[in-house]
């Protein structure tokens, strides 16, 4: 994985961006966290948050002009959170503030002119950094302008407690003393003979504002000055004191005054917050006086949303599964890849994403978890670090679809060329071979110019597995089959083939099947479904491809189906098969499809054979759109069970043989199996769950029976066969019943045992 | 990987080829370049090893997965 790319991905996810209340505060007080503390009744922790960001926390808690509240997103559903009132509650109920640490002293001396909020703040912050600070106030007392405020608005105790910091930190305070510098003097630098830097608070700076608002630097090096804006806003005054303290420190350290201060002060938050579905609640009113009771404060705090994005996590079972959000996942995946010695705990996470693209669709910044996971998988395969078991089963299944057992490329009988060729795809062939045969017959009889047939895998499973070598080989094979057919236009029933060819073989013209099925031209009347009201589920492969999504809906319209939309078509979810999730994390795949199934009680209709079977697997009634066009073997196709892995494979082989026989009049040399197996439904389900094909069972027993290499139980009379195929050892427990062999159990392991 | 058949000391099977009862013995399990000694039932004649289902779907699977993530 490329480090720069990883960094860009991390930046794209905005979940960790501070909320609007914090970025709206010049000092970035984390009001969201403060409010969360109040929610728990932890006022002390709330006060600590203020004290961590503000040098005069108790005073500001009482008199802050709270620009944060104007930014609060709660106001889009009810009133803004009463952040200032909650800060006052923290000051009132939070007890005392933990004492500051005493810094190690520095040799530089700083003079500060002006003892109001800005000057005092700068003095505290600089003294906290260890500078010797002398604070000059021409009036009789520090914070003189606040002394006239009433006790309710600003308790005297708050002023005293906050100012204690000055003596604690050893700041020399000189009241009734003007800075020994004549106002309007032409030589302000003369001041620097007595110290190393000076800060003039806004109201006492004698020269016109010449400095930058970013640094408060003036034309005179080492002299900093606040603006007159301080007099209008307490938080502005403290903010400028803080800016001055940072600048003075940088100046004295010889560091750049400007660098890295882009987000200083208030700015617009990048955090996206969806407030559309919030219930509106008004702010909690005070019952006693002007301040909240503890209980009222807690109730008010509970109205906080709290602001966060998580748009993708809310809609994706996978992103929810690992308890965080994309920014963290990107880092975890990158760290996982960088492990040289040790356990890569993130492998399963990398391989569990369905690559369905829903996150990108809902993300305000178009973040793609699919890009991250695919990149990581490709990298793992390249480095030989992909766990062998992760995609082994799926890739063996793909190899079967690429073998002579399934592949076929033929012109229509009686034609020497093909204007069009039908590419049904592996999964429809695996799930409903009879529908493939019916479609092909329909296309042959209704379209001119010869309709050829291509049975071939597009390589999507290899792509999902991150195995680019196998993927490119599959694409080349398909490209070659297409060329051998005279480069016809392709019509496909598979969304994954459609997407794969569009993206990776763009020179091949390909269209979805659906517009080519005209009920008026059908040889037989379409079957009557159990219900004419069906909820449509779009496969995720062609997410957002309106040509496909619309053509499927148009066909349903022609068939007189009343279509229920589960969401906008572009917001469909994966069935759990995409990205090979099913093979890596079956439990997650099941959760994903269950969540989708629960969106409506109405029977589903879809135009992806795999999606159809995944719903059936979870007990959700679902039909394939073709079940509405051509009669299915089942009278109630919505109740048809998931054929399972073994049958899917057999169906593909049978389809090829059937078409060769019925369309081209060629008898294949079908080999009758030498042994007859009896497999109960329970055992079949166990085999499915363990991803053991009946073919593997058959081969294992055939080996044992032909060689005698097996184990026998003297007590039960059962035999235990084992057979190593590739890197898997299969074990099958069976017994003989007449001329049949009854399969009781099967399991496998990858380790070799000697 | 340490482990044993963990079953009673009664041989669970006889070897189909050699017709001898299995005996407990030291064997080696190998995966992705790692080797583990393990005590399992095996044929004293041809050496055929019996891997019980509980081992294959339990401890062995966990070790396989741990090695795959190394």
CSV table of N, CA and C in Angstrom, one decimal, chain A residues 110-186:
chain,number,residue,atom,x,y,z
A,110,UNK,N,9.3,38.5,30.0
A,110,UNK,CA,8.2,39.1,29.1
A,110,UNK,C,7.5,40.1,29.9
A,111,UNK,N,7.3,41.3,29.3
A,111,UNK,CA,6.4,42.3,29.9
A,111,UNK,C,5.1,42.3,29.3
A,112,UNK,N,4.0,42.5,30.1
A,112,UNK,CA,2.7,42.5,29.6
A,112,UNK,C,2.0,43.8,30.0
A,113,UNK,N,1.5,44.5,29.1
A,113,UNK,CA,0.9,45.8,29.4
A,113,UNK,C,-0.6,45.6,29.3
A,114,UNK,N,-1.3,45.7,30.5
A,114,UNK,CA,-2.8,45.6,30.5
A,114,UNK,C,-3.2,44.4,31.2
A,115,UNK,N,-4.0,44.6,32.3
A,115,UNK,CA,-4.4,43.5,33.2
A,115,UNK,C,-5.9,43.1,33.0
A,116,UNK,N,-6.4,43.3,31.8
A,116,UNK,CA,-7.8,42.7,31.6
A,116,UNK,C,-7.7,41.3,31.1
A,117,UNK,N,-8.7,40.7,30.6
A,117,UNK,CA,-8.8,39.3,30.2
A,117,UNK,C,-7.6,38.9,29.4
A,118,UNK,N,-7.3,39.7,28.3
A,118,UNK,CA,-6.3,39.3,27.4
A,118,UNK,C,-4.9,39.3,28.0
A,119,UNK,N,-4.5,40.4,28.7
A,119,UNK,CA,-3.2,40.5,29.3
A,119,UNK,C,-3.0,39.4,30.4
A,120,UNK,N,-4.0,39.2,31.2
A,120,UNK,CA,-3.9,38.2,32.3
A,120,UNK,C,-3.8,36.8,31.7
A,121,UNK,N,-4.6,36.5,30.6
A,121,UNK,CA,-4.5,35.2,30.0
A,121,UNK,C,-3.1,35.0,29.4
A,122,UNK,N,-2.5,36.0,28.7
A,122,UNK,CA,-1.2,35.9,28.2
A,122,UNK,C,-0.2,35.6,29.3
A,123,UNK,N,-0.4,36.4,30.4
A,123,UNK,CA,0.6,36.2,31.5
A,123,UNK,C,0.5,34.8,32.1
A,124,UNK,N,-0.7,34.2,32.3
A,124,UNK,CA,-0.8,32.9,32.8
A,124,UNK,C,-0.1,31.9,31.8
A,125,UNK,N,-0.5,32.0,30.5
A,125,UNK,CA,0.0,31.0,29.6
A,125,UNK,C,1.5,31.1,29.4
A,126,UNK,N,2.1,32.3,29.4
A,126,UNK,CA,3.6,32.4,29.3
A,126,UNK,C,4.3,31.9,30.6
A,127,UNK,N,3.7,32.2,31.7
A,127,UNK,CA,4.2,31.8,33.0
A,127,UNK,C,4.2,30.3,33.1
A,128,UNK,N,3.1,29.7,32.5
A,128,UNK,CA,3.0,28.2,32.5
A,128,UNK,C,4.1,27.6,31.7
A,129,UNK,N,4.6,28.4,30.7
A,129,UNK,CA,5.7,27.8,29.9
A,129,UNK,C,7.1,28.1,30.5
A,130,UNK,N,7.1,28.8,31.7
A,130,UNK,CA,8.3,29.0,32.4
A,130,UNK,C,9.0,30.3,32.3
A,131,UNK,N,8.3,31.2,31.5
A,131,UNK,CA,8.9,32.6,31.3
A,131,UNK,C,8.7,33.4,32.6
A,132,UNK,N,9.7,34.4,32.8
A,132,UNK,CA,9.5,35.3,33.9
A,132,UNK,C,8.5,36.4,33.3
A,133,UNK,N,7.4,36.6,34.0
A,133,UNK,CA,6.4,37.5,33.5
A,133,UNK,C,6.1,38.7,34.4
A,134,UNK,N,6.1,39.9,33.9
A,134,UNK,CA,5.8,41.0,34.7
A,134,UNK,C,4.5,41.7,34.1
A,135,UNK,N,3.5,41.8,34.9
A,135,UNK,CA,2.2,42.3,34.3
A,135,UNK,C,1.9,43.7,34.9
A,136,UNK,N,1.7,44.6,33.9
A,136,UNK,CA,1.5,46.0,34.3
A,136,UNK,C,0.0,46.4,34.1
A,137,UNK,N,-0.6,46.9,35.1
A,137,UNK,CA,-2.0,47.4,34.9
A,137,UNK,C,-2.1,48.8,35.5
A,138,UNK,N,-2.5,49.8,34.7
A,138,UNK,CA,-2.5,51.2,35.1
A,138,UNK,C,-3.6,51.4,36.2
A,139,UNK,N,-4.7,50.6,36.1
A,139,UNK,CA,-5.8,50.7,37.1
A,139,UNK,C,-5.4,50.1,38.4
A,140,UNK,N,-6.3,50.2,39.4
A,140,UNK,CA,-6.0,49.8,40.8
A,140,UNK,C,-6.1,48.2,40.9
A,141,UNK,N,-6.7,47.5,40.0
A,141,UNK,CA,-6.9,46.1,40.2
A,141,UNK,C,-6.9,45.4,38.8
A,142,UNK,N,-6.5,44.1,38.9
A,142,UNK,CA,-6.6,43.3,37.6
A,142,UNK,C,-8.1,43.1,37.3
A,143,UNK,N,-8.4,42.9,36.1
A,143,UNK,CA,-9.8,42.6,35.6
A,143,UNK,C,-10.8,43.6,36.1
A,144,UNK,N,-10.4,44.8,36.1
A,144,UNK,CA,-11.2,45.9,36.7
A,144,UNK,C,-12.5,46.0,36.0
A,145,UNK,N,-12.6,45.8,34.7
A,145,UNK,CA,-13.9,45.9,34.0
A,145,UNK,C,-14.9,44.8,34.4
A,146,UNK,N,-14.4,43.8,35.0
A,146,UNK,CA,-15.4,42.7,35.4
A,146,UNK,C,-15.9,42.8,36.8
A,147,UNK,N,-15.2,43.7,37.6
A,147,UNK,CA,-15.5,43.8,39.0
A,147,UNK,C,-16.9,44.4,39.3
A,148,UNK,N,-17.5,45.1,38.2
A,148,UNK,CA,-18.8,45.7,38.5
A,148,UNK,C,-19.9,44.7,38.1
A,149,UNK,N,-19.6,43.6,37.6
A,149,UNK,CA,-20.7,42.6,37.2
A,149,UNK,C,-21.3,42.0,38.5
A,150,UNK,N,-22.6,41.7,38.5
A,150,UNK,CA,-23.3,41.2,39.6
A,150,UNK,C,-22.8,39.8,40.0
A,151,UNK,N,-23.1,39.5,41.3
A,151,UNK,CA,-22.6,38.2,41.8
A,151,UNK,C,-23.2,37.0,41.0
A,152,UNK,N,-24.5,37.2,40.5
A,152,UNK,CA,-25.1,36.1,39.8
A,152,UNK,C,-24.4,35.9,38.4
A,153,UNK,N,-24.0,37.0,37.8
A,153,UNK,CA,-23.4,36.9,36.5
A,153,UNK,C,-22.0,36.4,36.6
A,154,UNK,N,-21.2,36.9,37.6
A,154,UNK,CA,-19.9,36.5,37.8
A,154,UNK,C,-19.5,36.6,39.3
A,155,UNK,N,-19.5,35.4,39.9
A,155,UNK,CA,-19.2,35.4,41.4
A,155,UNK,C,-17.8,35.9,41.6
A,156,UNK,N,-17.6,36.7,42.6
A,156,UNK,CA,-16.3,37.2,43.0
A,156,UNK,C,-15.3,36.0,43.2
A,157,UNK,N,-15.9,35.0,43.8
A,157,UNK,CA,-15.0,33.8,44.1
A,157,UNK,C,-14.4,33.2,42.8
A,158,UNK,N,-15.1,33.3,41.7
A,158,UNK,CA,-14.5,32.8,40.4
A,158,UNK,C,-13.3,33.6,40.0
A,159,UNK,N,-13.5,35.0,40.2
A,159,UNK,CA,-12.3,35.9,39.8
A,159,UNK,C,-11.1,35.5,40.7
A,160,UNK,N,-11.4,35.5,42.0
A,160,UNK,CA,-10.3,35.2,42.9
A,160,UNK,C,-9.6,33.9,42.6
A,161,UNK,N,-10.4,32.8,42.4
A,161,UNK,CA,-9.8,31.5,42.1
A,161,UNK,C,-9.0,31.5,40.9
A,162,UNK,N,-9.5,32.1,39.8
A,162,UNK,CA,-8.8,32.1,38.5
A,162,UNK,C,-7.5,33.0,38.7
A,163,UNK,N,-7.5,34.1,39.4
A,163,UNK,CA,-6.3,34.9,39.5
A,163,UNK,C,-5.3,34.3,40.4
A,164,UNK,N,-5.7,33.4,41.3
A,164,UNK,CA,-4.7,32.7,42.1
A,164,UNK,C,-3.6,32.1,41.3
A,165,UNK,N,-3.9,31.8,40.0
A,165,UNK,CA,-2.9,31.1,39.1
A,165,UNK,C,-1.7,32.0,39.0
A,166,UNK,N,-1.9,33.4,39.0
A,166,UNK,CA,-0.8,34.3,38.8
A,166,UNK,C,0.2,34.2,39.9
A,167,UNK,N,-0.2,34.2,41.1
A,167,UNK,CA,0.7,34.0,42.2
A,167,UNK,C,1.3,32.6,42.3
A,168,UNK,N,0.5,31.7,42.0
A,168,UNK,CA,1.0,30.3,42.0
A,168,UNK,C,2.2,30.1,41.0
A,169,UNK,N,2.0,30.8,39.8
A,169,UNK,CA,3.0,30.7,38.8
A,169,UNK,C,4.2,31.8,38.9
A,170,UNK,N,4.0,32.6,39.9
A,170,UNK,CA,5.1,33.6,40.2
A,170,UNK,C,5.1,34.8,39.3
A,171,UNK,N,4.0,35.2,38.8
A,171,UNK,CA,3.9,36.4,37.9
A,171,UNK,C,4.0,37.6,38.8
A,172,UNK,N,4.8,38.5,38.4
A,172,UNK,CA,4.9,39.8,39.2
A,172,UNK,C,3.8,40.7,38.7
A,173,UNK,N,2.9,41.1,39.5
A,173,UNK,CA,1.8,42.0,39.1
A,173,UNK,C,2.0,43.4,39.7
A,174,UNK,N,2.0,44.4,38.8
A,174,UNK,CA,2.1,45.8,39.2
A,174,UNK,C,0.9,46.6,38.8
A,175,UNK,N,0.0,46.7,39.8
A,175,UNK,CA,-1.2,47.6,39.5
A,175,UNK,C,-0.9,49.0,39.8
A,176,UNK,N,-1.8,49.9,39.3
A,176,UNK,CA,-1.6,51.3,39.4
A,176,UNK,C,-0.2,51.7,38.8
A,177,UNK,N,0.2,50.9,37.9
A,177,UNK,CA,1.5,51.2,37.2
A,177,UNK,C,1.4,51.0,35.7
A,178,UNK,N,1.7,52.1,35.0
A,178,UNK,CA,1.7,52.0,33.6
A,178,UNK,C,3.1,51.4,33.2
A,179,UNK,N,3.1,50.7,32.1
A,179,UNK,CA,4.3,50.2,31.6
A,179,UNK,C,5.3,51.3,31.4
A,180,UNK,N,6.6,51.2,31.9
A,180,UNK,CA,7.5,52.3,31.8
A,180,UNK,C,7.9,52.6,30.4
A,181,UNK,N,7.0,53.1,29.6
A,181,UNK,CA,7.2,53.3,28.2
A,181,UNK,C,6.2,54.4,27.8
A,182,UNK,N,6.7,55.6,27.4
A,182,UNK,CA,5.8,56.7,27.1
A,182,UNK,C,4.9,56.4,25.9
A,183,UNK,N,3.6,56.5,26.0
A,183,UNK,CA,2.7,56.2,24.9
A,183,UNK,C,3.1,57.1,23.8
A,184,UNK,N,3.1,56.5,22.6
A,184,UNK,CA,3.3,57.3,21.4
A,184,UNK,C,4.8,57.5,21.1
A,185,UNK,N,5.6,56.9,21.9
A,185,UNK,CA,7.1,57.0,21.8
A,185,UNK,C,7.5,56.5,20.4
A,186,UNK,N,8.5,57.2,19.9
A,186,UNK,CA,8.9,56.8,18.5
A,186,UNK,C,9.8,55.6,18.6
